[in-house]
XYZ file of N, CA, C and O in Angstrom:
640
model
N -24.836 3.041 15.372
C -25.749 3.038 16.753
C -26.759 3.788 14.934
O -27.992 3.673 15.104
N -25.887 4.649 14.516
C -27.087 5.195 13.062
C -27.639 4.171 11.655
O -28.530 4.186 11.379
N -25.958 3.660 12.121
C -26.518 2.720 10.633
C -27.084 1.494 11.287
O -28.234 0.989 10.395
N -28.051 1.314 12.160
C -28.613 -0.302 13.076
C -29.816 0.730 12.323
O -30.739 0.024 12.488
N -29.943 2.122 12.957
C -31.833 2.919 12.488
C -31.515 3.070 11.197
O -32.933 2.976 11.361
N -30.790 3.296 10.352
C -30.998 3.752 8.752
C -30.767 1.177 8.186
O -32.033 2.105 7.383
N -30.930 0.873 8.643
C -31.708 -0.872 8.148
C -32.538 -0.730 9.451
O -33.689 -1.230 8.686
N -32.507 0.027 9.986
C -34.348 -0.360 10.376
C -35.264 0.435 10.014
O -36.654 0.448 9.730
N -34.921 1.624 9.047
C -35.829 2.403 8.389
C -36.161 1.769 6.993
O -37.186 1.556 6.610
N -34.927 0.680 6.580
C -35.461 0.126 5.405
C -36.732 -1.109 5.187
O -36.526 -0.997 4.840
N -35.759 -1.580 6.529
C -37.057 -2.563 6.749
C -38.707 -2.444 6.871
O -39.288 -3.010 6.482
N -38.260 -1.047 7.791
C -40.459 -0.728 7.705
C -40.676 -0.517 6.230
O -41.913 -0.156 6.016
N -40.062 0.705 5.753
C -40.238 1.018 4.202
C -40.635 -0.381 4.013
O -41.585 0.090 2.909
N -39.674 -0.941 3.190
C -40.057 -2.578 2.502
C -41.368 -2.961 2.989
O -42.224 -3.998 2.481
N -41.645 -3.656 4.633
C -43.115 -3.845 4.827
C -43.702 -3.604 4.417
O -44.610 -3.877 4.165
N -44.050 -1.437 4.438
C -45.275 -1.250 4.864
C -45.345 -1.559 3.377
O -46.410 -0.906 1.889
N -44.464 -1.553 2.215
C -44.678 -1.165 0.826
C -44.983 -2.684 -0.225
O -45.831 -2.530 -0.422
N -44.487 -4.037 0.864
C -45.129 -5.122 0.118
C -45.893 -6.271 1.130
O -45.952 -6.741 0.108
N -46.011 -5.516 2.264
C -46.864 -6.585 3.137
C -47.668 -5.559 3.170
O -48.856 -6.529 3.104
N -47.949 -4.048 4.318
C -49.244 -3.330 3.506
C -49.285 -3.133 2.682
O -50.624 -3.084 2.438
N -48.692 -2.920 1.473
C -48.972 -2.261 0.541
C -49.424 0.105 0.356
O -50.516 0.035 0.087
N -48.896 0.041 1.261
C -48.450 1.030 1.715
C -47.608 1.991 1.692
O -47.584 1.964 2.838
N -46.743 2.245 0.142
C -45.486 2.934 1.234
C -45.331 4.295 1.473
O -46.869 5.149 1.116
N -44.767 5.274 1.895
C -44.640 6.296 2.083
C -44.158 7.114 1.304
O -43.045 6.998 0.297
N -44.515 7.731 0.742
C -44.204 9.054 0.009
C -42.421 10.192 -0.023
O -42.056 10.014 -0.742
N -42.334 9.779 1.777
C -41.010 9.488 2.220
C -39.858 9.351 2.397
O -38.796 8.941 2.734
N -39.730 7.813 2.638
C -39.407 6.558 3.335
C -37.675 6.641 2.100
O -36.607 6.684 3.059
N -37.683 5.839 0.997
C -37.390 5.886 0.009
C -35.933 7.188 -0.350
O -34.815 6.837 -0.126
N -36.799 8.399 -0.007
C -35.787 9.754 -0.366
C -35.250 9.577 0.942
O -33.778 10.052 1.296
N -35.179 9.606 1.915
C -34.918 9.442 3.179
C -33.667 8.763 3.780
O -33.062 9.149 3.943
N -34.268 7.385 3.136
C -32.993 6.631 2.749
C -31.671 7.101 2.500
O -30.955 7.128 3.324
N -32.254 7.172 1.170
C -30.747 7.774 0.037
C -30.278 8.457 0.713
O -28.895 8.910 1.138
N -30.831 10.178 1.642
C -30.338 10.921 2.119
C -29.043 10.445 3.277
O -28.343 10.839 3.214
N -29.915 9.753 3.697
C -28.939 9.954 5.064
C -27.820 8.742 4.797
O -26.856 8.448 5.301
N -28.503 7.812 3.866
C -26.561 6.446 3.529
C -26.517 8.026 2.528
O -24.815 7.528 3.488
N -26.648 8.582 2.170
C -25.057 9.371 1.189
C -24.874 10.825 2.574
O -23.090 10.270 2.545
N -25.447 10.695 4.173
C -24.674 11.288 4.835
C -23.719 10.712 5.498
O -22.336 10.850 5.885
N -24.076 9.279 5.247
C -23.131 8.238 6.547
C -22.369 8.312 5.756
O -20.268 8.279 6.176
N -22.141 8.221 4.251
C -20.545 7.795 3.508
C -19.793 8.737 3.142
O -18.195 8.738 3.655
N -20.551 10.128 2.737
C -20.023 11.535 2.595
C -19.276 11.215 4.359
O -17.976 12.137 4.378
N -19.279 11.407 5.201
C -19.211 12.203 6.530
C -18.175 10.779 6.842
O -17.548 11.924 8.101
N -18.300 10.027 6.628
C -17.283 8.336 7.019
C -15.848 8.998 6.502
O -15.110 7.584 6.836
N -16.349 9.968 5.644
C -14.601 9.934 4.816
C -13.353 9.849 5.480
O -12.540 8.790 4.947
N -13.261 10.871 6.288
C -11.996 10.742 7.970
C -11.654 9.767 7.701
O -10.789 9.747 8.128
N -12.537 9.306 8.028
C -12.467 7.800 9.929
C -12.054 6.851 8.497
O -11.402 6.391 8.826
N -12.462 7.049 7.393
C -12.187 5.543 6.294
C -10.202 5.736 5.846
O -10.113 5.057 5.981
N -9.889 7.384 6.422
C -9.204 6.977 6.024
C -8.157 6.569 7.051
O -6.928 6.873 7.209
N -8.498 7.397 8.119
C -8.039 7.415 9.104
C -7.081 5.598 9.315
O -6.185 5.395 9.569
N -8.604 4.668 8.740
C -8.332 3.448 9.254
C -6.921 2.635 8.106
O -7.810 1.631 7.725
N -7.442 3.353 7.134
C -6.515 2.713 5.719
C -7.734 1.250 5.630
O -6.866 0.956 5.019
N -8.199 2.347 4.865
C -10.208 1.836 4.574
C -10.360 2.137 3.237
O -11.002 1.306 2.506
N -9.369 2.645 3.031
C -9.859 3.960 1.215
C -9.357 2.354 0.154
O -8.601 1.072 0.283
N -11.014 1.661 -1.114
C -10.105 1.132 -2.152
C -8.496 1.170 -2.449
O -8.481 2.653 -2.623
N -7.948 0.269 -2.342
C -6.287 0.264 -2.393
C -5.783 -0.776 -3.412
O -6.076 -1.461 -3.164
N -5.108 -0.283 -4.367
C -4.250 -1.724 -5.034
C -2.159 -1.801 -4.037
O -1.735 -0.933 -3.869
N -2.906 -2.587 -3.266
C -1.569 -3.212 -2.526
C -1.186 -4.018 -2.092
O 0.143 -4.256 -1.974
N -0.542 -4.379 -3.905
C 0.034 -5.741 -4.121
C 1.686 -5.398 -4.418
O 2.370 -5.833 -3.428
N 1.835 -3.762 -4.189
C 3.186 -3.588 -4.556
C 3.591 -2.601 -2.648
O 4.866 -3.328 -2.335
N 2.691 -1.668 -2.928
C 2.749 -1.080 -1.671
C 2.513 -2.342 -0.252
O 3.911 -1.949 0.270
N 1.705 -3.396 -0.476
C 1.951 -3.667 1.232
C 3.759 -5.096 1.111
O 3.552 -4.753 2.763
N 3.949 -4.129 0.521
C 5.649 -4.569 0.675
C 6.968 -4.185 1.312
O 7.823 -4.450 1.308
N 6.633 -2.996 1.051
C 7.564 -2.002 1.341
C 7.350 -2.304 2.689
O 6.479 -1.926 3.813
N 8.160 -1.357 3.088
C 8.839 -0.922 4.214
C 7.913 0.172 4.873
O 7.501 0.919 4.554
N 7.435 0.085 6.105
C 6.816 1.250 6.457
C 8.032 3.082 6.080
O 7.057 4.319 6.123
N 8.871 3.104 6.327
C 8.863 4.495 6.143
C 8.696 4.128 4.638
O 9.252 6.001 4.149
N 8.966 3.769 3.545
C 8.748 3.580 2.629
C 7.284 3.926 1.552
O 7.795 4.778 1.465
N 6.550 3.606 2.825
C 5.000 3.843 2.655
C 5.198 5.172 2.605
O 3.499 5.795 2.323
N 5.358 5.430 3.386
C 4.986 6.801 4.205
C 6.503 7.673 2.955
O 5.177 9.127 2.574
N 7.119 7.778 2.458
C 7.703 8.164 1.613
C 6.310 8.785 -0.036
O 6.323 9.272 -0.617
N 6.550 6.989 0.128
C 4.748 6.860 -1.470
C 3.636 8.612 -1.214
O 3.328 8.757 -1.653
N 3.613 7.366 0.635
C 2.405 7.984 0.956
C 2.353 9.822 0.546
O 1.192 11.275 0.138
N 3.566 10.002 0.732
C 4.318 11.978 1.171
C 3.931 12.407 -0.852
O 3.975 13.162 -1.135
N 5.010 11.863 -1.283
C 4.958 11.688 -2.542
C 3.541 12.449 -3.311
O 2.750 13.109 -4.122
N 2.133 11.271 -2.801
C 1.233 11.801 -3.177
C 0.208 12.530 -2.485
O -0.720 12.747 -3.312
N 0.452 12.888 -1.809
C 0.352 13.671 -0.672
C -0.574 14.707 -1.275
O -2.166 15.627 -1.429
N -0.132 15.753 -2.363
C 0.034 16.912 -2.461
C -1.889 16.274 -3.350
O -2.812 17.268 -3.944
N -1.527 15.313 -4.418
C -3.629 15.412 -4.529
C -4.313 15.683 -3.581
O -5.214 15.411 -4.248
N -4.064 14.369 -3.028
C -5.689 14.018 -1.954
C -5.047 15.661 -1.944
O -7.417 16.222 -1.025
N -4.485 16.212 -1.265
C -4.897 17.399 -0.500
C -6.540 18.906 -1.529
O -6.749 19.013 -1.775
N -4.946 18.554 -2.930
C -5.687 18.693 -3.791
C -7.286 18.478 -3.813
O -8.343 19.617 -3.978
N -7.374 17.025 -4.183
C -8.630 17.317 -4.247
C -9.521 17.893 -3.219
O -11.568 17.617 -3.234
N -9.438 17.776 -1.521
C -10.241 18.037 -0.610
C -9.925 18.977 -0.639
O -11.072 19.383 -0.565
N -9.851 20.024 -1.306
C -9.580 21.410 -0.726
C -11.106 22.102 -2.483
O -11.727 23.183 -1.914
N -10.341 21.157 -3.099
C -11.474 21.272 -4.123
C -12.759 21.077 -3.760
O -13.624 21.457 -4.096
N -12.585 19.515 -3.065
C -14.096 19.091 -2.807
C -14.952 19.753 -2.114
O -15.692 20.099 -2.205
N -13.950 21.029 -0.638
C -14.640 21.491 -0.152
C -15.285 22.361 -0.591
O -16.414 23.329 -0.724
N -14.523 23.167 -1.313
C -14.987 24.409 -1.876
C -16.210 24.490 -3.003
O -16.704 25.274 -2.803
N -16.597 24.517 -3.673
C -17.563 23.258 -4.012
C -18.516 22.836 -4.021
O -19.463 23.077 -3.612
N -18.243 22.039 -2.610
C -19.705 21.254 -2.392
C -20.269 22.664 -1.063
O -21.011 22.536 -1.265
N -19.426 23.732 -1.294
C -19.401 25.201 -0.018
C -20.649 25.570 -0.916
O -21.796 26.366 -0.276
N -20.422 25.838 -2.263
C -20.806 26.707 -2.380
C -22.238 25.858 -3.175
O -23.264 27.053 -3.465
N -21.853 25.166 -3.514
C -23.019 24.602 -3.397
C -24.877 24.308 -2.889
O -25.055 25.244 -3.065
N -23.842 24.006 -1.610
C -24.508 23.885 -0.999
C -25.069 25.298 0.040
O -26.158 25.361 0.118
N -24.503 25.937 -0.157
C -24.685 27.923 0.580
C -25.789 27.748 -0.801
O -26.705 28.867 -0.489
N -25.275 27.632 -2.236
C -26.979 27.621 -3.472
C -27.394 27.769 -2.291
O -28.942 28.021 -2.863
N -28.056 26.288 -1.849
C -29.589 25.249 -1.826
C -30.224 26.335 -0.955
O -30.781 26.013 -1.287
N -29.515 27.061 -0.094
C -29.821 27.055 1.456
C -30.065 28.479 1.088
O -31.478 28.984 1.355
N -29.229 29.571 0.535
C -30.085 31.028 -0.397
C -31.151 30.868 -1.112
O -31.857 31.683 -1.126
N -31.143 30.613 -1.834
C -32.515 29.696 -2.832
C -33.335 29.111 -2.054
O -34.340 29.332 -3.925
N -32.956 28.249 -1.380
C -34.024 27.257 -0.760
C -34.878 26.827 -1.690
O -35.776 26.341 -1.693
N -33.049 26.083 -1.975
C -33.817 24.686 -2.630
C -34.763 23.559 -1.970
O -34.143 22.847 -0.754
N -35.017 22.951 -2.972
C -36.054 22.237 -2.430
C -36.446 20.726 -3.487
O -35.725 20.739 -4.642
N -36.240 19.362 -3.113
C -36.210 18.322 -3.681
C -37.710 18.187 -4.784
O -38.060 18.417 -4.015
N -37.288 17.397 -6.007
C -38.526 17.971 -6.438
C -39.465 16.731 -6.402
O -40.169 16.321 -7.347
N -40.240 16.075 -5.176
C -40.420 15.285 -4.824
C -42.162 15.556 -4.363
O -41.965 17.031 -3.472
N -42.985 14.207 -4.096
C -43.700 14.940 -2.906
C -44.173 15.374 -2.032
O -44.376 16.517 -0.728
N -42.788 14.855 -1.244
C -42.482 15.472 0.711
C -41.652 16.319 0.215
O -42.134 17.510 0.375
N -40.698 16.282 -0.575
C -40.206 18.220 -1.339
C -39.208 18.382 0.136
O -39.662 19.421 0.301
N -38.797 17.798 0.582
C -37.421 18.138 1.534
C -36.559 18.928 1.346
O -36.180 18.788 0.219
N -36.132 20.517 1.619
C -35.832 21.031 2.233
C -33.615 21.058 1.389
O -33.744 19.605 2.297
N -32.953 21.098 0.478
C -31.737 20.528 -0.157
C -30.030 20.137 1.089
O -29.524 19.967 0.256
N -30.921 22.491 1.189
C -29.330 22.242 2.297
C -28.664 21.814 3.463
O -27.795 21.189 3.179
N -29.706 21.017 3.828
C -29.173 19.933 5.227
C -28.687 18.763 4.243
O -27.851 18.738 4.671
N -28.970 18.125 3.632
C -28.751 16.826 2.576
C -27.014 17.421 1.770
O -26.423 16.925 2.159
N -27.432 18.697 1.816
C -25.700 19.215 0.684
C -24.849 19.363 1.360
O -24.233 19.597 1.417
N -25.150 20.186 3.064
C -23.960 20.193 3.964
C -23.478 18.644 4.554
O -22.347 19.525 4.999
N -23.908 17.866 3.985
C -23.109 16.769 3.990
C -21.550 16.811 3.822
O -20.496 16.561 4.203
N -21.399 17.252 2.157
C -21.387 16.703 1.194
C -20.015 18.269 1.457
O -18.459 17.800 1.773
N -19.392 19.321 1.922
C -18.765 19.926 2.703
C -18.009 19.415 4.324
O -16.288 20.028 4.293
N -18.723 19.722 4.311
C -18.837 19.127 6.088
C -17.544 17.687 5.616
O -16.355 17.282 6.907
N -18.060 17.147 5.249
C -17.115 15.017 4.845
C -15.868 15.686 4.166
O -14.600 14.731 4.741
N -15.800 16.798 3.417
C -14.928 16.847 2.962
C -14.048 17.974 3.908
O -12.486 17.467 3.630
N -14.476 18.390 4.946
C -13.283 19.185 5.412
C -13.135 18.031 6.482
O -11.529 18.763 6.736
N -13.995 16.954 7.259
C -13.118 16.226 7.746
C -12.657 15.708 6.970
O -11.696 14.923 7.949
N -12.420 14.414 6.092
C -12.377 15.032 5.061
C -9.754 15.335 4.821
O -9.149 15.346 5.419
N -10.473 16.488 4.413
C -8.976 17.336 4.271
C -8.161 17.566 5.990
O -7.093 17.074 6.457
N -9.238 17.242 7.076
C -8.610 16.714 8.137
C -7.423 15.615 8.186
O -5.927 15.559 8.550
N -8.396 15.205 8.283
C -7.240 13.775 7.957
C -6.799 13.090 7.096
O -5.487 12.792 8.063
N -6.552 14.024 6.012
C -5.203 13.879 4.487
C -4.040 14.660 5.402
O -3.266 14.236 5.350
N -4.014 16.036 6.397
C -3.560 16.204 6.461
C -2.569 15.540 8.234
O -1.615 15.855 7.617
N -3.422 15.084 9.091
C -2.522 15.110 9.992
C -1.870 13.099 9.008
O -1.092 12.994 9.820
N -3.114 12.763 8.436
C -1.734 11.800 8.167
C -0.198 12.562 7.430
O 1.291 11.500 7.234
N -0.867 12.849 6.599
C 0.152 14.133 5.682
C 1.117 14.041 7.233
O 2.713 13.563 7.165
N 1.605 14.930 7.916
C 2.134 14.869 8.734
C 3.022 13.709 9.523
O 4.036 13.364 10.310
N 1.894 13.202 9.976
C 2.947 11.059 10.018
C 3.621 10.627 9.916
O 4.637 10.227 10.005
N 3.347 11.042 7.770
C 3.343 10.266 7.049
C 4.898 10.922 6.704
O 6.218 10.307 7.139
N 5.417 12.127 6.988
C 6.178 13.043 7.069
C 7.396 12.593 8.193
O 8.852 12.689 8.016
N 6.313 12.572 9.067
C 7.516 12.399 10.558
C 8.216 10.858 10.511
O 9.703 10.578 10.462
N 7.435 9.681 10.424
C 7.755 8.874 9.658
C 9.071 8.525 8.159
O 9.890 8.067 8.350
N 9.261 9.487 7.543
C 9.882 9.938 5.734
C 10.869 10.084 6.939
O 12.396 9.646 6.123
N 11.039 10.951 7.793
C 12.079 11.384 8.563
C 12.956 10.671 9.561
O 13.883 10.870 9.824
N 12.038 10.127 10.458
C 12.657 9.458 11.106
C 12.310 7.843 11.962
O 13.952 7.803 12.016
N 12.113 7.081 10.398
C 11.879 5.767 10.563
C 11.537 5.055 11.381
O 10.678 4.589 10.732
N 10.274 5.983 12.142
C 9.676 5.368 13.814
C 8.343 5.937 12.783
O 8.339 7.718 12.182
N 7.234 5.203 13.262
C 5.829 5.767 13.324
C 5.346 6.581 14.751
O 5.398 5.661 15.420
N 5.546 7.364 14.086
C 4.462 8.553 14.749
C 3.457 7.731 16.305
O 3.544 7.944 17.338
N 2.540 7.598 15.210
C 1.320 5.984 15.984
C 1.336 5.258 15.357
O 1.195 5.145 13.894
N 1.076 4.216 15.963
C 0.421 2.501 15.553
C -0.180 3.122 14.475
O -1.088 3.275 14.029
N -0.108 1.605 13.443
C -1.522 2.187 11.918
C -2.878 1.510 12.775
O -2.926 0.462 13.939
N -3.616 2.638 13.094
C -4.969 2.264 13.174
C -6.033 0.797 13.041
O -6.533 -0.108 13.757
N -5.594 0.876 12.208
C -5.696 -0.635 11.387
C -5.780 -2.744 11.980
O -5.719 -3.205 12.261
N -4.132 -1.618 13.012
C -3.873 -2.731 13.863
C -3.639 -2.829 14.904
O -4.506 -3.985 15.927
N -4.858 -1.668 15.234
C -4.846 -1.715 16.511
C -6.059 -2.617 16.514
O -6.891 -2.511 16.475
N -5.723 -3.310 17.638
C -6.792 -4.825 19.032
C -7.644 -4.237 19.802
O -8.684 -5.206 19.587
N -8.084 -2.946 20.609
C -8.678 -2.581 21.670
C -9.723 -1.798 20.430
O -10.774 -1.591 21.596
N -9.411 -1.748 19.650
C -10.418 -1.063 18.772
C -10.273 0.740 19.140
O -11.751 1.326 19.103
N -9.405 1.043 19.708
C -9.588 2.431 19.967
C -8.902 3.136 19.176
O -8.289 2.231 18.129
N -9.067 4.171 18.997
C -8.867 4.923 17.497
C -7.830 6.285 17.538
O -7.227 6.410 19.170
N -7.280 6.258 17.026
C -5.954 6.122 17.387
C -5.926 8.241 16.687
O -7.072 8.379 16.371
N -5.132 9.144 16.995
C -5.289 10.808 16.982
C -4.708 10.640 15.074
O -3.647 10.546 14.683
């Protein structure tokens, strides 16, 4: 639904700009902020469904157990990245809120709500990375998948 609203906003702004020749002062900026928030908040969901960009030439040929072993070996990098991202974006968001930072445009919205999407998204990504690590550890030690692959779920129901 949010994506449809974003598309409608883009179409409206294009109509105002090129047909009516009266663009808004806030349209492009709001579209950019909403799209950035959409991307940042979707990281954990994307990890859940294994939709991040990956080179699967070798990985796709591995058994589920070997995939989980490889994922456990690389999980530390993911967790460190998420923790650093969470910490640094949290600091940036707090500083923007405390200083009352505003965008340097005619519209000039406060930046802390926009910045807040970053630590929230990093936190969601971190939680999903931890959940994935536990699933991978289970598969590594038992050889069985704890939950079915969300990408293979045909009913559109999200796995935990």
